Amino acid sequence: MTQSIITAPTVDSTQPATLNTAYRRRRWMPEQVLFTPAALDEPWGQQILERVQALDLPVEYLKQNRLTGLRGDDERETYAIAKRTLAVVTAPASQLKLTPIPPSADWQFHLAQGCPAHCQYCYLAGSLQGPPVIRAYANLPQILDNLKHYEHPDRLTTYEVSCYTDPLGIEHLTGSLAECIRYFGTRDRAQLRWVSKFDQVDDLLTLPHHGNTRCRFSINAASVSRLLEGGTASVAERLQAIRKLALPVEQGGGGYPVGLVIAPIMPIEHWQDEYSQLLEAAANALDFDCDLTFELISHRFTPGSKGVLEQWYPNSKLDLDESTRTTKRNKFGGTKYVYDRDTMTELRTFFEGAIARWFPQSKILYWT
């Protein structure tokens, strides 16, 4: 069952991947920041404007609330333009009608759409309309105030805020993730969940979260991260970030509940060795008692996402061969390509056993 399309030499996953480390570590800085008139009318939009001006980023004030002029001659050029652009806009009224997001959380809401990373398996490919511009929402207070209408009166309600963006990857530009954490710190029966591949967490350590935010980091085998996760922090850097967030406050940490999302899991060459090294590195980073969960997500793709990804990353080593996959249909009739049953069983058995050994006090939330 091993997929050898990604050559996976044994690599010490405790060390930063060999992709240009300086590039890995720097924060994403857009080459242009666009503000719509509606965004500038919002106090939170003005707060974002102050942040980007303090960073001396080029700002353009649009005359209308539509984004135009962001397409190139082909999809690859459009992708390049969009990924260099931050657009500060207002979330449409339709986003105040929340939708469930099982198994991750009860509900999803959005502080932004679009991600500054360059992951060649990007699950956003084909799921968002138009160029993949990073759109940050200026009406965040309205978005947060709406959440209380979805809280269950008798049990904990969970909210996922990173379905369509990496909130930590743009936090230095927006401050929106910290504002979400502060808001959930005031709620009695609601928990915020976010996930990231970035590592700038120092400004989050002293926030009054009151245990109501679970901070999760997406991690993967060293060769997968090195070859397919451009523009992100290395896995080692992400593990140090989760360590900071999970450490007790009296030890200089954030005292947060935390989680590791291993995704997308791939049966690459020597996968047992690589993922064993990954879990060992995670155990070394979290070598103290903490509230820890795992989410395990195998690689899958749709015909639509494959078409987009092949235009965005024409030289990718990512395996998108339908002939090696099983077809699965969702309740709406859509098709996705997943690993066959035997492969899924072998992967799941390995991870459940390895996590039980390395992290006996943790909880696996789901496998998919």
Coordinates of C-alpha atoms in Angstrom, one line a residue:
M1 CA 0.0 0.0 0.0
T2 CA 3.0 2.3 0.3
Q3 CA 2.8 5.3 -2.0
S4 CA 6.3 6.1 -3.3
I5 CA 5.5 9.2 -5.2
I6 CA 7.0 11.2 -2.3
T7 CA 10.5 9.9 -1.6
A8 CA 10.6 9.9 2.1
P9 CA 14.1 9.4 3.6
T10 CA 14.3 9.1 7.3
V11 CA 14.4 12.6 8.7
D12 CA 14.7 13.8 12.3
S13 CA 11.3 15.6 12.6
T14 CA 12.6 17.4 15.7
Q15 CA 14.7 19.6 13.4
P16 CA 13.3 22.3 11.2
A17 CA 12.7 21.2 7.6
T18 CA 15.4 22.1 5.2
L19 CA 13.2 24.5 3.2
N20 CA 14.8 27.9 3.6
T21 CA 14.5 28.4 7.4
A22 CA 14.5 32.2 7.3
Y23 CA 11.6 32.1 4.8
R24 CA 9.8 29.6 7.1
R25 CA 10.1 31.7 10.1
R26 CA 9.1 35.1 8.8
R27 CA 5.6 36.4 9.1
W28 CA 3.5 36.7 6.0
M29 CA 3.6 40.3 4.8
P30 CA 1.2 41.1 1.9
E31 CA 2.5 43.2 -1.0
Q32 CA -0.8 45.1 -1.1
V33 CA -3.6 45.7 1.4
L34 CA -7.0 46.6 0.0
F35 CA -9.7 48.3 2.1
T36 CA -13.3 48.5 1.0
P37 CA -15.4 51.6 2.0
A38 CA -17.6 49.3 4.2
A39 CA -14.5 48.0 6.0
L40 CA -13.3 51.5 6.8
D41 CA -16.6 52.3 8.3
E42 CA -16.1 49.6 10.9
P43 CA -14.1 50.4 14.1
W44 CA -12.4 47.0 13.8
G45 CA -11.5 47.9 10.2
Q46 CA -9.8 51.0 11.5
Q47 CA -7.9 48.9 14.1
I48 CA -6.6 46.7 11.2
L49 CA -5.7 49.8 9.3
E50 CA -3.6 51.0 12.2
R51 CA -1.8 47.7 12.3
V52 CA -0.9 47.5 8.6
Q53 CA 0.2 51.2 8.6
A54 CA 2.4 50.5 11.6
L55 CA 4.1 47.7 9.5
D56 CA 4.5 50.2 6.7
L57 CA 2.6 48.1 4.2
P58 CA 1.2 49.6 1.0
V59 CA -2.5 50.4 1.4
E60 CA -5.1 51.0 -1.3
Y61 CA -8.5 52.4 -0.5
L62 CA -11.1 51.0 -2.9
K63 CA -13.9 53.1 -4.2
Q64 CA -16.4 50.2 -4.1
N65 CA -17.1 47.2 -1.9
R66 CA -16.1 44.7 -4.7
L67 CA -12.7 43.3 -5.3
T68 CA -11.6 43.6 -8.9
G69 CA -8.4 43.5 -10.9
L70 CA -6.9 40.4 -9.1
R71 CA -7.0 38.0 -12.0
G72 CA -3.9 37.1 -14.1
D73 CA -3.6 35.6 -17.5
D74 CA -4.1 32.1 -16.1
E75 CA -4.9 30.4 -12.8
R76 CA -1.3 30.2 -11.7
E77 CA -0.8 33.9 -12.1
T78 CA -4.1 34.6 -10.4
Y79 CA -3.0 32.5 -7.5
A80 CA 0.3 34.4 -7.2
I81 CA -1.4 37.8 -7.2
A82 CA -4.1 36.7 -4.7
K83 CA -1.6 35.1 -2.3
R84 CA 0.2 38.5 -2.1
T85 CA -3.0 40.4 -1.3
L86 CA -4.8 41.1 2.0
A87 CA -8.3 42.5 1.4
V88 CA -10.1 44.0 4.4
V89 CA -13.8 43.6 3.8
T90 CA -17.0 43.0 5.7
A91 CA -18.5 39.6 6.1
P92 CA -21.8 39.3 4.2
A93 CA -25.0 38.9 6.2
S94 CA -25.2 35.3 5.1
Q95 CA -22.2 34.4 7.3
L96 CA -24.3 35.3 10.4
K97 CA -26.3 32.2 9.7
L98 CA -23.9 29.5 11.1
T99 CA -23.6 26.0 9.7
P100 CA -22.5 22.9 11.6
I101 CA -19.0 21.5 11.1
P102 CA -18.9 18.0 12.4
P103 CA -16.7 16.3 13.6
S104 CA -14.6 19.3 14.3
A105 CA -17.1 21.4 16.2
D106 CA -20.8 22.2 16.6
W107 CA -20.6 25.4 14.5
Q108 CA -18.2 27.3 12.3
F109 CA -17.8 31.0 12.0
H110 CA -15.2 33.1 10.1
L111 CA -12.9 36.0 10.9
A112 CA -11.3 35.7 7.5
Q113 CA -11.3 33.6 4.3
G114 CA -8.1 32.6 2.5
C115 CA -4.8 31.4 3.8
P116 CA -1.2 32.8 3.4
A117 CA 0.4 29.4 3.4
H118 CA 1.2 27.4 0.3
C119 CA 0.2 23.8 1.1
Q120 CA 0.1 21.8 -2.1
Y121 CA -2.8 19.6 -0.8
C122 CA -4.8 22.7 0.2
Y123 CA -8.3 21.7 1.2
L124 CA -9.6 25.2 0.4
A125 CA -8.9 24.6 -3.3
G126 CA -12.2 24.5 -5.2
S127 CA -14.2 25.4 -2.1
L128 CA -14.0 29.2 -2.2
Q129 CA -15.2 31.4 -5.0
G130 CA -12.8 33.6 -7.0
P131 CA -9.1 34.2 -6.6
P132 CA -7.7 32.9 -3.2
V133 CA -7.2 36.4 -1.8
I134 CA -6.8 36.6 2.0
R135 CA -10.0 38.4 3.1
A136 CA -10.1 39.7 6.7
Y137 CA -13.4 40.7 8.1
A138 CA -13.7 44.2 9.6
N139 CA -17.1 43.6 11.2
L140 CA -15.7 41.2 13.8
P141 CA -17.7 42.6 16.8
Q142 CA -20.9 41.9 14.9
I143 CA -19.7 38.3 14.1
L144 CA -18.8 37.6 17.7
D145 CA -22.0 39.1 19.1
N146 CA -24.0 36.8 16.8
L147 CA -22.5 33.6 18.3
K148 CA -24.5 33.7 21.6
H149 CA -27.6 32.9 19.6
Y150 CA -26.2 29.4 18.8
E151 CA -25.1 28.4 22.3
H152 CA -26.8 25.4 23.7
P153 CA -28.4 26.3 27.1
D154 CA -27.5 23.0 28.8
R155 CA -24.1 21.9 27.5
L156 CA -20.9 23.1 26.0
T157 CA -21.1 24.5 22.5
T158 CA -17.9 24.4 20.3
Y159 CA -17.1 26.8 17.5
E160 CA -14.4 26.3 14.8
V161 CA -12.8 29.5 13.5
S162 CA -10.2 28.1 11.1
C163 CA -12.2 26.3 8.4
Y164 CA -11.3 28.9 5.7
T165 CA -8.2 30.5 7.0
D166 CA -5.1 30.1 9.2
P167 CA -6.0 32.7 11.9
L168 CA -2.5 32.7 13.5
G169 CA -0.9 33.3 10.1
I170 CA -2.6 36.7 9.8
E171 CA -2.9 37.6 13.5
H172 CA -0.1 40.2 13.3
L173 CA -2.1 42.0 10.7
T174 CA -5.6 41.8 12.2
G175 CA -5.5 41.0 16.0
S176 CA -8.8 39.1 15.4
L177 CA -7.8 35.8 16.9
A178 CA -6.9 37.5 20.2
E179 CA -10.2 39.3 20.2
C180 CA -12.0 35.9 19.6
I181 CA -10.1 34.4 22.6
R182 CA -11.0 37.3 24.8
Y183 CA -14.7 37.0 23.8
F184 CA -14.8 33.2 24.5
G185 CA -13.1 33.9 27.9
T186 CA -16.4 35.6 28.9
R187 CA -18.7 32.7 28.0
D188 CA -19.7 30.0 30.4
R189 CA -20.8 27.2 28.0
A190 CA -18.8 27.9 24.8
Q191 CA -15.4 26.9 23.5
L192 CA -13.3 28.3 20.7
R193 CA -11.2 26.0 18.5
W194 CA -8.5 27.1 16.1
V195 CA -5.7 25.4 14.2
S196 CA -2.6 26.7 12.6
K197 CA 0.7 25.9 10.8
F198 CA 2.3 29.0 12.1
D199 CA 4.1 29.6 15.4
Q200 CA 3.9 33.3 16.5
V201 CA 2.0 32.7 19.7
D202 CA 3.8 35.0 22.3
D203 CA 1.0 37.7 22.2
L204 CA -1.6 35.0 23.0
L205 CA 0.0 33.7 26.2
T206 CA -1.4 36.3 28.6
L207 CA -4.9 36.6 27.3
P208 CA -7.8 35.9 29.7
H209 CA -9.0 32.7 27.9
H210 CA -10.3 31.0 31.2
G211 CA -9.8 27.6 29.5
N212 CA -12.4 28.3 26.8
T213 CA -10.1 28.2 23.8
R214 CA -8.4 25.0 22.5
C215 CA -5.3 25.9 20.5
R216 CA -4.4 23.2 17.9
F217 CA -1.5 22.8 15.5
S218 CA -1.5 20.8 12.3
I219 CA 1.6 18.6 12.0
N220 CA 2.8 16.0 9.6
A221 CA 5.7 13.7 8.8
A222 CA 8.9 15.6 8.1
S223 CA 9.1 14.8 4.4
V224 CA 5.4 15.7 3.8
S225 CA 5.9 19.1 5.6
R226 CA 9.2 19.8 3.8
L227 CA 7.9 19.1 0.3
L228 CA 4.2 20.2 0.5
E229 CA 3.8 22.9 3.2
G230 CA 5.4 26.1 1.8
G231 CA 5.4 29.3 3.7
T232 CA 4.7 27.7 7.1
A233 CA 6.6 27.3 10.3
S234 CA 8.5 24.0 10.5
V235 CA 6.9 21.2 12.4
A236 CA 9.6 21.7 15.1
E237 CA 8.6 25.3 15.4
R238 CA 4.9 24.4 15.7
L239 CA 5.6 22.0 18.4
Q240 CA 7.5 24.6 20.4
A241 CA 4.5 27.0 19.9
I242 CA 2.1 24.4 21.3
R243 CA 4.4 23.8 24.2
K244 CA 4.3 27.5 25.0
L245 CA 0.5 27.6 24.9
A246 CA 0.1 24.5 27.0
L247 CA 2.6 25.2 29.7
P248 CA 1.1 26.3 33.0
V249 CA 0.9 30.1 33.5
E250 CA 3.2 29.9 36.5
Q251 CA 5.8 28.4 34.2
G252 CA 5.5 31.2 31.7
G253 CA 3.1 29.5 29.4
G254 CA -0.5 30.2 28.3
G255 CA -2.2 27.4 30.3
Y256 CA -4.5 26.6 27.3
P257 CA -6.1 23.3 26.4
V258 CA -4.3 22.2 23.2
G259 CA -4.6 19.7 20.3
L260 CA -2.6 18.2 17.6
V261 CA -4.2 17.7 14.2
I262 CA -2.2 15.1 12.2
A263 CA -3.2 15.9 8.6
P264 CA -3.3 14.9 5.9
I265 CA -2.0 11.5 6.8
M266 CA -0.4 9.8 3.8
P267 CA 1.0 6.2 3.5
I268 CA 4.3 7.5 2.1
E269 CA 7.5 5.4 1.9
H270 CA 8.7 4.5 5.4
W271 CA 5.5 6.1 6.8
Q272 CA 5.6 4.1 10.1
D273 CA 9.1 5.4 10.8
E274 CA 8.3 9.0 9.9
Y275 CA 5.1 9.2 11.8
S276 CA 6.7 7.5 14.8
Q277 CA 9.4 10.2 14.8
L278 CA 6.7 12.8 14.6
L279 CA 4.9 11.5 17.6
E280 CA 8.1 11.1 19.6
A281 CA 9.0 14.8 18.8
A282 CA 5.5 15.8 19.9
A283 CA 5.9 13.8 23.2
N284 CA 9.3 15.5 23.8
A285 CA 7.6 19.0 23.3
L286 CA 4.7 18.1 25.6
D287 CA 6.6 16.4 28.3
F288 CA 4.2 17.6 31.1
D289 CA 0.6 17.1 32.1
C290 CA -1.7 19.1 29.8
D291 CA -5.2 18.9 28.3
L292 CA -4.4 17.4 24.9
T293 CA -6.6 16.0 22.1
F294 CA -5.8 14.5 18.7
E295 CA -7.6 14.7 15.4
L296 CA -6.5 12.3 12.7
I297 CA -7.4 13.1 9.0
S298 CA -6.3 11.0 6.1
H299 CA -5.6 12.6 2.7
R300 CA -8.5 12.9 0.3
F301 CA -9.4 15.1 -2.7
T302 CA -12.2 15.8 -5.0
P303 CA -12.2 16.1 -8.8
G304 CA -12.7 19.9 -8.4
S305 CA -9.9 20.3 -5.9
K306 CA -7.5 18.2 -8.0
G307 CA -8.1 20.4 -11.1
V308 CA -7.4 23.6 -9.1
L309 CA -4.3 22.2 -7.3
E310 CA -2.8 21.0 -10.6
Q311 CA -3.1 24.6 -11.9
W312 CA -1.7 26.2 -8.7
Y313 CA 1.1 23.7 -8.2
P314 CA 2.0 22.2 -11.7
N315 CA 5.2 20.6 -10.4
S316 CA 3.9 19.2 -7.2
K317 CA 4.9 15.7 -5.9
L318 CA 1.5 15.3 -4.3
D319 CA -0.2 12.0 -5.3
L320 CA -3.5 12.7 -6.9
D321 CA -3.9 9.4 -8.8
E322 CA -7.6 8.4 -8.7
S323 CA -6.7 4.8 -9.7
T324 CA -5.1 4.2 -6.3
R325 CA -8.1 5.5 -4.4
T326 CA -11.6 4.4 -3.5
T327 CA -14.6 6.7 -4.4
K328 CA -16.7 8.0 -1.6
R329 CA -19.9 10.1 -2.1
N330 CA -21.3 12.6 0.4
K331 CA -25.0 13.2 1.1
F332 CA -25.1 15.9 -1.6
G333 CA -23.9 13.5 -4.3
G334 CA -20.3 14.9 -4.4
T335 CA -17.4 12.6 -5.0
K336 CA -14.1 12.4 -3.1
Y337 CA -11.2 10.0 -3.5
V338 CA -10.0 8.3 -0.3
Y339 CA -7.7 5.4 0.5
D340 CA -9.0 1.9 0.3
R341 CA -10.4 0.2 3.4
D342 CA -7.3 -1.9 4.1
T343 CA -5.0 1.1 3.9
M344 CA -7.3 3.1 6.1
T345 CA -7.5 0.3 8.7
E346 CA -3.7 -0.1 8.8
L347 CA -3.2 3.7 9.2
R348 CA -5.8 4.1 11.8
T349 CA -4.6 1.0 13.8
F350 CA -1.0 2.4 13.8
F351 CA -2.0 5.9 15.0
E352 CA -4.4 4.8 17.7
G353 CA -1.8 2.4 19.1
A354 CA 1.1 4.9 18.9
I355 CA -0.9 7.7 20.4
A356 CA -2.0 5.4 23.3
R357 CA 1.7 4.6 24.0
W358 CA 3.1 8.1 23.7
F359 CA 0.1 10.1 25.1
P360 CA -1.9 7.8 27.4
Q361 CA -3.8 10.7 29.0
S362 CA -4.8 12.3 25.7
K363 CA -8.1 11.8 23.8
I364 CA -8.5 11.1 20.1
L365 CA -11.5 13.1 18.9
Y366 CA -12.0 11.4 15.6
W367 CA -10.4 9.6 12.6
T368 CA -11.5 10.4 9.1

